[in-house]
Coordinates of N, CA and C in Angstrom, one line a residue:
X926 N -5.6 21.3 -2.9 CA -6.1 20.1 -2.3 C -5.0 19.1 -2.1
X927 N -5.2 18.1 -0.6 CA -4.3 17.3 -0.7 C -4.6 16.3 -1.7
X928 N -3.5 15.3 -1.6 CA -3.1 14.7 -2.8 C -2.6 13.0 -1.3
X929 N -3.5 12.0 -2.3 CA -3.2 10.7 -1.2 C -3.0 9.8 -2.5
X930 N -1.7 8.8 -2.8 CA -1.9 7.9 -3.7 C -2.0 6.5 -2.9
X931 N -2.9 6.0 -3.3 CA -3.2 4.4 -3.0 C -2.8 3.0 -3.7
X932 N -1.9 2.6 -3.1 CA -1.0 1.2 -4.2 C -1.8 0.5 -3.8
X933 N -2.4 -0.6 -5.2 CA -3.5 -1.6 -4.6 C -2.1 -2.8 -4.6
X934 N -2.6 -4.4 -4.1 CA -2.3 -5.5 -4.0 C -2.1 -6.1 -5.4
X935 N -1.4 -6.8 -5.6 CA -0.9 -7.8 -7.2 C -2.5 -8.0 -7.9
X936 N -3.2 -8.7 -6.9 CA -4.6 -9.2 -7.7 C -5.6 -8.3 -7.7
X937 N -5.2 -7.0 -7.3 CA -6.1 -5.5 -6.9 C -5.7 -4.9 -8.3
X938 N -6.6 -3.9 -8.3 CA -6.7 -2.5 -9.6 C -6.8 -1.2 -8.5
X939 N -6.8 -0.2 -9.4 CA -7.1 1.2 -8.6 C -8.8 1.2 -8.6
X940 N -9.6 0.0 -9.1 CA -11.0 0.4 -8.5 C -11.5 -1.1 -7.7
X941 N -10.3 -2.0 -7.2 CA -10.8 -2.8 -6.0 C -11.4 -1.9 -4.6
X942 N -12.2 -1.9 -4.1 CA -12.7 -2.0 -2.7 C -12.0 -1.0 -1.7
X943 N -10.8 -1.4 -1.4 CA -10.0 -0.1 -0.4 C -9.7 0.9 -1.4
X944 N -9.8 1.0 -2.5 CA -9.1 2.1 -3.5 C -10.4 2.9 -3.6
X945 N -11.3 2.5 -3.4 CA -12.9 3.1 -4.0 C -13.5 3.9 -2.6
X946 N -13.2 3.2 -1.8 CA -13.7 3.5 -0.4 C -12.8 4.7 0.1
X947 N -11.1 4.9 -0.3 CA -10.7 5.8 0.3 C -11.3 7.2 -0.8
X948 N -11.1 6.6 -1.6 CA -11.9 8.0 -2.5 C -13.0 8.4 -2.2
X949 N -13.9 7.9 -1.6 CA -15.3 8.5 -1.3 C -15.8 8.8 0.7
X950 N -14.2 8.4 0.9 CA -14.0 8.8 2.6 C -13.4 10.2 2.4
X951 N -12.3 10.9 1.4 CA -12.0 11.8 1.5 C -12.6 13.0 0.3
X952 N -13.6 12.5 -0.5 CA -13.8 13.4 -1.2 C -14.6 14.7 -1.1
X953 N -13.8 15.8 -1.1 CA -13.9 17.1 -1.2 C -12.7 17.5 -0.4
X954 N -12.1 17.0 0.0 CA -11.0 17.5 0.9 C -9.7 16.7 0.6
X955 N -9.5 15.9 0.1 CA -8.0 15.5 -0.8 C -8.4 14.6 -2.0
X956 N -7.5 14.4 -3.0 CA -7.5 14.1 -3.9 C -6.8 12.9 -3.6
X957 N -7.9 11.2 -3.8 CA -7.1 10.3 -3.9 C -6.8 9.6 -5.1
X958 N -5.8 9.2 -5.8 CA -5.1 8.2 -6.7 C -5.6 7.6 -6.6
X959 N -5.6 6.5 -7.3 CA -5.7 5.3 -6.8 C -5.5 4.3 -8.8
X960 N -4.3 4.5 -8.9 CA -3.7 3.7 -10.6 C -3.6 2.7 -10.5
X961 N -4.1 2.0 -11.5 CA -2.9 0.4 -11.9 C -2.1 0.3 -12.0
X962 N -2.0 -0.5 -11.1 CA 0.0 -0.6 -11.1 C 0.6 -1.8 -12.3
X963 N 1.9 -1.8 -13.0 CA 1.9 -2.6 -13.7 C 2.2 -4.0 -12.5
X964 N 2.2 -5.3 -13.3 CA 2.4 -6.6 -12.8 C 3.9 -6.8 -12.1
X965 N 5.1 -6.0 -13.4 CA 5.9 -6.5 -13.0 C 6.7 -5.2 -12.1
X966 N 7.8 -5.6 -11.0 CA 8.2 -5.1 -9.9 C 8.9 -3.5 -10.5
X967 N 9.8 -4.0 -11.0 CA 10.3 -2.6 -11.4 C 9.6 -1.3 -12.1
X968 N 8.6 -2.6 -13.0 CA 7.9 -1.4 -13.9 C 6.9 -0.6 -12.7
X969 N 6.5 -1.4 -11.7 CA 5.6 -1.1 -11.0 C 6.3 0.2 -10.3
X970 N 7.4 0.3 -9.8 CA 7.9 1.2 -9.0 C 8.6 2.0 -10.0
X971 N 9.2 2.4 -11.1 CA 9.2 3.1 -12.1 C 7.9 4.1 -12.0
X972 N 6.8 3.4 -12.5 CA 5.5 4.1 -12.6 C 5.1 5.1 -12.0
X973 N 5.3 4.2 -9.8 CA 4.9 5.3 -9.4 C 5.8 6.3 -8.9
X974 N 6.8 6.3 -9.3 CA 8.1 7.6 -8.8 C 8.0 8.6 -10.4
X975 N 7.3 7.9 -11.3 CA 6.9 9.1 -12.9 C 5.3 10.1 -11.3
X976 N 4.9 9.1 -11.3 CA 3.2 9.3 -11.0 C 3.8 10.7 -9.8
X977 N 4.5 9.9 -9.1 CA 4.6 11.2 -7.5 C 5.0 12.1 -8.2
X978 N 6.7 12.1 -8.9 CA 7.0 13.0 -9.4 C 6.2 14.5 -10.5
X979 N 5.0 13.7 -10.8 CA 3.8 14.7 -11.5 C 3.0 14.9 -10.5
X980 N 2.4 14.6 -9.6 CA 1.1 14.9 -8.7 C 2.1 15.8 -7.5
X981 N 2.9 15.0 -7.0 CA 3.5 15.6 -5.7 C 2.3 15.3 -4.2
X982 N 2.0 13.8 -4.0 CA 1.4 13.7 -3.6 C 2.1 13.6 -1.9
X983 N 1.1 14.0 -1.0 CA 1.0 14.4 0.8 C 1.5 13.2 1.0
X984 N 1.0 11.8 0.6 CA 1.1 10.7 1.1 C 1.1 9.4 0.4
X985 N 1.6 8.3 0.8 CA 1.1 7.0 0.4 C 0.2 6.0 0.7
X986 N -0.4 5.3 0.7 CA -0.8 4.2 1.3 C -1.2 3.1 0.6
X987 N -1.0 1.6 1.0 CA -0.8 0.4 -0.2 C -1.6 -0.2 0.7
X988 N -1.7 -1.3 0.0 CA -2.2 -2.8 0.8 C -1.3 -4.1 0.2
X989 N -1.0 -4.7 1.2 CA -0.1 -6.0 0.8 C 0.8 -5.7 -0.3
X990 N 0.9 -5.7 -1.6 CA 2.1 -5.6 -2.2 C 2.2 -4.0 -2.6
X991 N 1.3 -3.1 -2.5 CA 1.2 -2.0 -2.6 C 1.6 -1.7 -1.3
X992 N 1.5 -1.9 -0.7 CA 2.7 -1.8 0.6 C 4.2 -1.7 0.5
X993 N 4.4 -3.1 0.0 CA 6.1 -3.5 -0.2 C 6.4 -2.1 -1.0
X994 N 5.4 -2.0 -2.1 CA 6.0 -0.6 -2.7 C 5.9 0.5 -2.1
X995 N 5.4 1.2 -1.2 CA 5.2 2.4 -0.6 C 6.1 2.6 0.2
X996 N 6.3 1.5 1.1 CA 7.8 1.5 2.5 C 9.2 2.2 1.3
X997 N 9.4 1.3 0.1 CA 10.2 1.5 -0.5 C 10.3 3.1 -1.4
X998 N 9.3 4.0 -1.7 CA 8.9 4.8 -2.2 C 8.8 5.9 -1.5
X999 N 8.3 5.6 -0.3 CA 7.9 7.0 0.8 C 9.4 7.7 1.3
X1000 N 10.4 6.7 2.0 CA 11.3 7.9 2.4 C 12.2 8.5 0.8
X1001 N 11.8 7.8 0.0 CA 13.1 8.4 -1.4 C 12.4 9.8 -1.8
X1002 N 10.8 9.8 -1.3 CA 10.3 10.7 -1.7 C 9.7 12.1 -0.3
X1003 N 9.9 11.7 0.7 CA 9.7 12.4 2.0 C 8.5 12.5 2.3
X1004 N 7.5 11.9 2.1 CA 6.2 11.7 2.4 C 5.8 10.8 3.2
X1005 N 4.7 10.9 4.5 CA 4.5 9.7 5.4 C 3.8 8.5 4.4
X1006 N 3.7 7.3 5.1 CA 2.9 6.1 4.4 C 2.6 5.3 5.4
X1007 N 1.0 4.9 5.3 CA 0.2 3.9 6.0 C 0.5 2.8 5.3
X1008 N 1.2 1.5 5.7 CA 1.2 0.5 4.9 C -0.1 -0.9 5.8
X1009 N -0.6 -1.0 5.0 CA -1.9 -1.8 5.4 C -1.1 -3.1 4.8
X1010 N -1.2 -4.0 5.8 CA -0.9 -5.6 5.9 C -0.2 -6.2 4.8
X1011 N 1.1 -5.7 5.1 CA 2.5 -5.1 3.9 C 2.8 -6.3 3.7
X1012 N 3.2 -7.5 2.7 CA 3.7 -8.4 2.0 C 5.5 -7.8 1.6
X1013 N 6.4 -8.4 2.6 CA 7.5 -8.2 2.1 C 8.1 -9.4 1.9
X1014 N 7.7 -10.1 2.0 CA 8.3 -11.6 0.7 C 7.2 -11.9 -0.2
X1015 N 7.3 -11.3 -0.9 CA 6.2 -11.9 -2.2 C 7.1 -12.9 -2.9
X1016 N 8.2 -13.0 -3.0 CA 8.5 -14.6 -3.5 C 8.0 -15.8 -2.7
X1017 N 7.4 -15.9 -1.7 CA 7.0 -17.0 -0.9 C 5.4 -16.6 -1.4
X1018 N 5.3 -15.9 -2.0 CA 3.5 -15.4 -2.0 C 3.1 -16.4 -3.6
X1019 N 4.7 -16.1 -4.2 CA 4.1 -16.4 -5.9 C 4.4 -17.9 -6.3
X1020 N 5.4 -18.1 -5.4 CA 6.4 -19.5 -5.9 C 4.5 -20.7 -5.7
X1021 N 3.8 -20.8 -5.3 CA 2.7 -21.6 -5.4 C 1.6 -21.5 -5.9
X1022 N 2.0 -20.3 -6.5 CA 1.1 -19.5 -7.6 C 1.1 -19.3 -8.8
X1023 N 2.1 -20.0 -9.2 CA 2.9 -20.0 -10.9 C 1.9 -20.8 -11.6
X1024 N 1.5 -19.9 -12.8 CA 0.7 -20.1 -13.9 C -0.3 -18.8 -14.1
X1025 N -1.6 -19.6 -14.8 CA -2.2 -18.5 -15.4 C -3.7 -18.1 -14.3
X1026 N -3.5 -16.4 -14.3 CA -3.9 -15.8 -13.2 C -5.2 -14.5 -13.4
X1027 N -6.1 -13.9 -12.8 CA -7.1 -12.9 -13.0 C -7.1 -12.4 -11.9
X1028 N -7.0 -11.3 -12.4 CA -7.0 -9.8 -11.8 C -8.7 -9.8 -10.7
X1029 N -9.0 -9.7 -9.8 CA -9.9 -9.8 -8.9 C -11.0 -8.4 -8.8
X1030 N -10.3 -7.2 -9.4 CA -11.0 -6.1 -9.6 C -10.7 -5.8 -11.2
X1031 N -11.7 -4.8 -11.7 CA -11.6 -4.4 -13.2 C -10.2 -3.5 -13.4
X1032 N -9.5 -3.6 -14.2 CA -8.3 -2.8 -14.9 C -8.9 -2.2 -15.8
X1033 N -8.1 -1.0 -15.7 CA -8.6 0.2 -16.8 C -8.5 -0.5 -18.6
X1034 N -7.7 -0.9 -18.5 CA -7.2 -1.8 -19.8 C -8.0 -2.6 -20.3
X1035 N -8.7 -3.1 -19.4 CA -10.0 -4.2 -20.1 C -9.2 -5.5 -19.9
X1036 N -8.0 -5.6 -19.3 CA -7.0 -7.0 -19.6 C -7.1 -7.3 -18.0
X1037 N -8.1 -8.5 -17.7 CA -8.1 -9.4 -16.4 C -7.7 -10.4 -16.3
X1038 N -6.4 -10.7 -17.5 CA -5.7 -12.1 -17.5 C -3.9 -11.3 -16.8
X1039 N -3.2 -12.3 -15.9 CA -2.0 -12.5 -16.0 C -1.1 -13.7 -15.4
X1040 N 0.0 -14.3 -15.8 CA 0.5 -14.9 -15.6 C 1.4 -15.1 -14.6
X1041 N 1.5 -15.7 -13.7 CA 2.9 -16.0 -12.7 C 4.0 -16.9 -13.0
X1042 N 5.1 -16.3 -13.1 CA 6.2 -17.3 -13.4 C 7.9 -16.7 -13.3
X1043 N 8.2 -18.2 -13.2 CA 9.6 -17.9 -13.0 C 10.1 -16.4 -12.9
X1044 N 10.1 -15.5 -13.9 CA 10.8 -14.3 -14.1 C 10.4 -13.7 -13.3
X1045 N 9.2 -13.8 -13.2 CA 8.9 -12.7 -11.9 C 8.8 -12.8 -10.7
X1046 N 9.1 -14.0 -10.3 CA 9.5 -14.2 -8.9 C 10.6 -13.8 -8.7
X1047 N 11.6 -13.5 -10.0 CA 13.1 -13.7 -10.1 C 13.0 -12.2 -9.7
X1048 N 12.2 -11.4 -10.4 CA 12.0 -9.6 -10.3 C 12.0 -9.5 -8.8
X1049 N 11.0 -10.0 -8.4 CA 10.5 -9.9 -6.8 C 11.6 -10.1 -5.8
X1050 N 12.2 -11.0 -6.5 CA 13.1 -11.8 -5.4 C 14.7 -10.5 -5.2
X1051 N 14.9 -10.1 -6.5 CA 15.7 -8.6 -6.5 C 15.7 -7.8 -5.5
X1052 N 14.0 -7.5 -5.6 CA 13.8 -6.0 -5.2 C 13.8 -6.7 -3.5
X1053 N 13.4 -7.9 -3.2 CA 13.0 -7.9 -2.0 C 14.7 -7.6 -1.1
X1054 N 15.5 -8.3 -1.8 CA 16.9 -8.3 -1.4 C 17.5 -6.8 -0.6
X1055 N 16.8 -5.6 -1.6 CA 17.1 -4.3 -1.2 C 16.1 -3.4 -0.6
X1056 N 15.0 -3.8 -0.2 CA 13.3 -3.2 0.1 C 13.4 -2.5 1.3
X1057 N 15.2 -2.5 2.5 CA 14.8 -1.3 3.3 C 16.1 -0.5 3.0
X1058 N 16.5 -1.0 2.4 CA 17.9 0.0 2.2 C 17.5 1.8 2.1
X1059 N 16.3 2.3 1.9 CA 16.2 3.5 2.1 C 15.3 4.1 3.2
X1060 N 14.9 3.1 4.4 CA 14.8 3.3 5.5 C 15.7 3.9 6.3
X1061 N 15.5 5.1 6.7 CA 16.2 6.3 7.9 C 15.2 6.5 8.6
X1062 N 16.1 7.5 9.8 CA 15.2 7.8 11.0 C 13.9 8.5 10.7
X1063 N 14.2 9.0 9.7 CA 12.8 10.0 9.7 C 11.1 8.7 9.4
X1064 N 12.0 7.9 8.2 CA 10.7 7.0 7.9 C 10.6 6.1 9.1
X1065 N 11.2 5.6 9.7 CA 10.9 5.0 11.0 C 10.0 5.9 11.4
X1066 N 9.3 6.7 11.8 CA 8.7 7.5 12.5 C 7.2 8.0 11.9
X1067 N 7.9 7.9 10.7 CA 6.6 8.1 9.4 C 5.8 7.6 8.6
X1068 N 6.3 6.1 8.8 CA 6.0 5.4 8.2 C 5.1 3.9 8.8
X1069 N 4.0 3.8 9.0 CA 3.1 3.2 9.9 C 2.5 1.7 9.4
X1070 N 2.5 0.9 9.8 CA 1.9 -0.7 9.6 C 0.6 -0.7 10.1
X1071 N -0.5 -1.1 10.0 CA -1.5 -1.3 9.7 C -1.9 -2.9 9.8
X1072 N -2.2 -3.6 10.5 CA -2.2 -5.6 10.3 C -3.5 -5.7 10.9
X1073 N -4.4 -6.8 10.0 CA -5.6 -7.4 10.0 C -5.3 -8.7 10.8
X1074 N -6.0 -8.3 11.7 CA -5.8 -9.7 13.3 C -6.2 -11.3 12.2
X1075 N -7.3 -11.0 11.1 CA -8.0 -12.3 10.8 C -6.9 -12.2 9.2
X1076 N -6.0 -11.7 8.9 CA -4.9 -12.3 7.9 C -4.6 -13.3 7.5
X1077 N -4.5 -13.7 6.6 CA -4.4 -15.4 6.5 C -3.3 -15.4 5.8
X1078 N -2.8 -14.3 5.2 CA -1.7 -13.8 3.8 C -0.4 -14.0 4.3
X1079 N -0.5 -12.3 4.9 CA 1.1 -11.4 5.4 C 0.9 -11.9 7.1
X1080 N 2.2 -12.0 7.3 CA 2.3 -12.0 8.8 C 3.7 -11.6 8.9
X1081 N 4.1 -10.1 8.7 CA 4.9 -9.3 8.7 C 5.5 -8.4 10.2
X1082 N 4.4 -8.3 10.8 CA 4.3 -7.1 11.3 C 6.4 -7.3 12.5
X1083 N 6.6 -8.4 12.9 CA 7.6 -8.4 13.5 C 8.8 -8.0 12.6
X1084 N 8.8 -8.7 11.2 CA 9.5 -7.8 10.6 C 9.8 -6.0 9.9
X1085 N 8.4 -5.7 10.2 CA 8.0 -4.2 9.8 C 8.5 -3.7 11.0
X1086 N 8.4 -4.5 12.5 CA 8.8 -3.5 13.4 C 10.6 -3.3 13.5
X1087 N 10.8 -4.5 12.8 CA 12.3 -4.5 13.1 C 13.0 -3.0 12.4
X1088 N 12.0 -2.4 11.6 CA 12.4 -0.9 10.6 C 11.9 0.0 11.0
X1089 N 10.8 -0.2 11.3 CA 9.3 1.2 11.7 C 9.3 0.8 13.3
X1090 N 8.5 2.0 13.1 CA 8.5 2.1 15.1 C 6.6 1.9 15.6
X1091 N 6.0 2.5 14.3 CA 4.5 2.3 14.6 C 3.9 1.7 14.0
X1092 N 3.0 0.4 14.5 CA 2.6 -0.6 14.2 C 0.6 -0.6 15.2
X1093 N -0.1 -0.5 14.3 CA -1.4 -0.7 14.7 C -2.2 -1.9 14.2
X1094 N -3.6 -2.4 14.7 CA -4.0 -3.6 14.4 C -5.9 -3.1 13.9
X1095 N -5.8 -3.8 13.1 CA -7.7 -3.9 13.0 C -8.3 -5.3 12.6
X1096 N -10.0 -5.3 13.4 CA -10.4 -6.5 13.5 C -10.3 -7.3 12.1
X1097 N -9.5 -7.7 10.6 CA -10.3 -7.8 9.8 C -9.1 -8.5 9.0
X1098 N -9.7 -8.7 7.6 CA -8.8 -10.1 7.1 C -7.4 -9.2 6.2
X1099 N -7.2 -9.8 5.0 CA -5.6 -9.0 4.2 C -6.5 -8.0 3.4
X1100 N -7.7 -8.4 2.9 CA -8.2 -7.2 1.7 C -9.0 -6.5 3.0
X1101 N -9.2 -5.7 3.6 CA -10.2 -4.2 4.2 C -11.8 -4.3 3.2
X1102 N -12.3 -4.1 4.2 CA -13.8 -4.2 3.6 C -13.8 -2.6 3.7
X1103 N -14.6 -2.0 2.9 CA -15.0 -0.4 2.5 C -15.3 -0.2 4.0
X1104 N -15.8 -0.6 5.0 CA -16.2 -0.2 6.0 C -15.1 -0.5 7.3
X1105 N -13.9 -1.2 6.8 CA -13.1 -1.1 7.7 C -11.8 -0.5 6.8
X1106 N -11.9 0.0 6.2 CA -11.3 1.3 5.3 C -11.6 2.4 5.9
X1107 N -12.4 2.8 6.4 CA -13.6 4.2 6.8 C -13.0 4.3 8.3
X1108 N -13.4 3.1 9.0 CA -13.5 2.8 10.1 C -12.0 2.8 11.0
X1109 N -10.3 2.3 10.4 CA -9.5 2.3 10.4 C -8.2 2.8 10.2
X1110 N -7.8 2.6 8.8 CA -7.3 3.4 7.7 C -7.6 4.7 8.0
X1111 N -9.0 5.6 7.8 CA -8.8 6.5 7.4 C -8.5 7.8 8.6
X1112 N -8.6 7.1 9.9 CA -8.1 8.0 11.0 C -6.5 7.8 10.9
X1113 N -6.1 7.0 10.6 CA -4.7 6.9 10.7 C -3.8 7.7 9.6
X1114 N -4.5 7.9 8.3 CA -4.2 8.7 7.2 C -4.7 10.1 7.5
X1115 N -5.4 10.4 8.7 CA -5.4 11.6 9.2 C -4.2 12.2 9.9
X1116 N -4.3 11.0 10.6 CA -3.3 11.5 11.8 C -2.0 11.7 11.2
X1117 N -1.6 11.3 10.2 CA -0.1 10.8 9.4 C -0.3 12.4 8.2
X1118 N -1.4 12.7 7.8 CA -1.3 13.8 7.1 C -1.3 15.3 8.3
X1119 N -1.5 15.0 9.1 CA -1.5 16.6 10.1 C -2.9 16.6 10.3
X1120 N -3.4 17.7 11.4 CA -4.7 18.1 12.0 C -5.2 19.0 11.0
X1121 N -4.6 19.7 10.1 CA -5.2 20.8 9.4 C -6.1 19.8 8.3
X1122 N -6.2 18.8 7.9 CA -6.6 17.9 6.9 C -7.7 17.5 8.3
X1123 N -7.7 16.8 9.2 CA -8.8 16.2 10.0 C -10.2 17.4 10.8
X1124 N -9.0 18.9 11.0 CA -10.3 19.8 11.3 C -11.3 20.1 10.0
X1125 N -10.4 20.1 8.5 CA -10.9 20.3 7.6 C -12.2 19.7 7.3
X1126 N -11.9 18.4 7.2 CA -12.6 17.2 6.3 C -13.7 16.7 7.8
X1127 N -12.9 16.3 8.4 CA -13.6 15.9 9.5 C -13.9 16.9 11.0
X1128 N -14.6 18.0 11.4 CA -14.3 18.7 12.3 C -14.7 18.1 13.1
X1129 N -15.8 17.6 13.2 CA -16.2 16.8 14.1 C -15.6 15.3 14.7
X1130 N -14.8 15.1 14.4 CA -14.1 13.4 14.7 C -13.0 14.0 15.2
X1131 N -12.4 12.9 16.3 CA -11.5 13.2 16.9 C -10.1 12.1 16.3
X1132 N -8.7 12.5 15.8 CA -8.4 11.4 15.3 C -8.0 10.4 16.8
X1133 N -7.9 9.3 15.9 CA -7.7 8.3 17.2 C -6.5 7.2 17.0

């Protein structure tokens, strides 16, 4: 069975809303992830290069800061990636955000408290410095943006295009409602995983 891992957003878990929805759009016919990611940057991308490295998953796909991590994660690891309304300056996201913070979906941990501060903008501010340096021709091509017209967050996409080549739009805000998850997202994570996954799962739908 294929194998799809889903990076949620800083204030997201693996059972906010787009995480839940892609799992019950593809179930019986791939296996989707969908983990908590830790808070801070490195741990977070440590995590998921332990995670791919065990699963050997077909694909990625994030939202907003689960994004920033997948562009950065997909070509090291040769797999395509949908990045949904990708946040690549999260230091401009956190610096007005500093203090004490809650997680917006349930964590496996039972822990819905976290803090913003100094250090970790400092983390962010690192990784952002280096976030295409493993951009090549192939991920240009493989690697797909996804931007909510009603966004209020990320407004990226001119800089995603300055790296990637395919850039698509949907009617809808930075978090995807389950039904523009369905509606969206999941023809595009068809199209990005091959036809043999869309005659499968879907024989009837055409991808679009």
């Amino acid at each position: 069975m294929r194998k799809i891992v889903f990076l949620h957003g800083l204030y997201a878990s693996g059972q906010c809303v787009p995480a839940v929805a892609l799992r019950e759009a593809f179930e019986g016919c791939a296996e989707v992830l969908t983990p908590d990611l830790p808070l801070h940057p490195q741990e977070a991308v440590t995590f998921i290069r332990q995670l791919c490295d065990k699963e050997h998953p077909d694909m990625l796909v994030g939202n907003s800061c689960g994004s920033f991590y997948a562009q950065m994660i997909a070509p090291t690891i040769g797999v395509p990636a949908l990045l949904g309304n990708p946040h690549f300056k999260m230091t401009e996201f956190l610096k007005p955000r500093i203090g004490a913070q809650q997680y917006k979906s349930p964590r496996m941990n039972g822990c819905q408290d976290f803090v913003i501060d100094e250090q970790l903008i400092n983390e962010f501010a690192t990784m952002e410095a280096h976030q295409f340096d493993h951009c090549n021709d192939h991920s240009k091509e493989c690697v797909w943006g996804l931007f909510g017209e009603q966004d209020n967050l990320a407004h990226f996409e001119s800089l995603f295009l300055e790296h990637y080549t395919h850039s698509f739009h949907f009617p809808g805000g930075h978090t995807p409602t389950a039904e523009e998850v369905k509606t969206w997202y999941v023809p595009l994570i068809k199209q990005l995983m091959g036809e043999d996954l869309s005659k499968t799962c879907f024989p009837d739908t055409a991808c679009t």
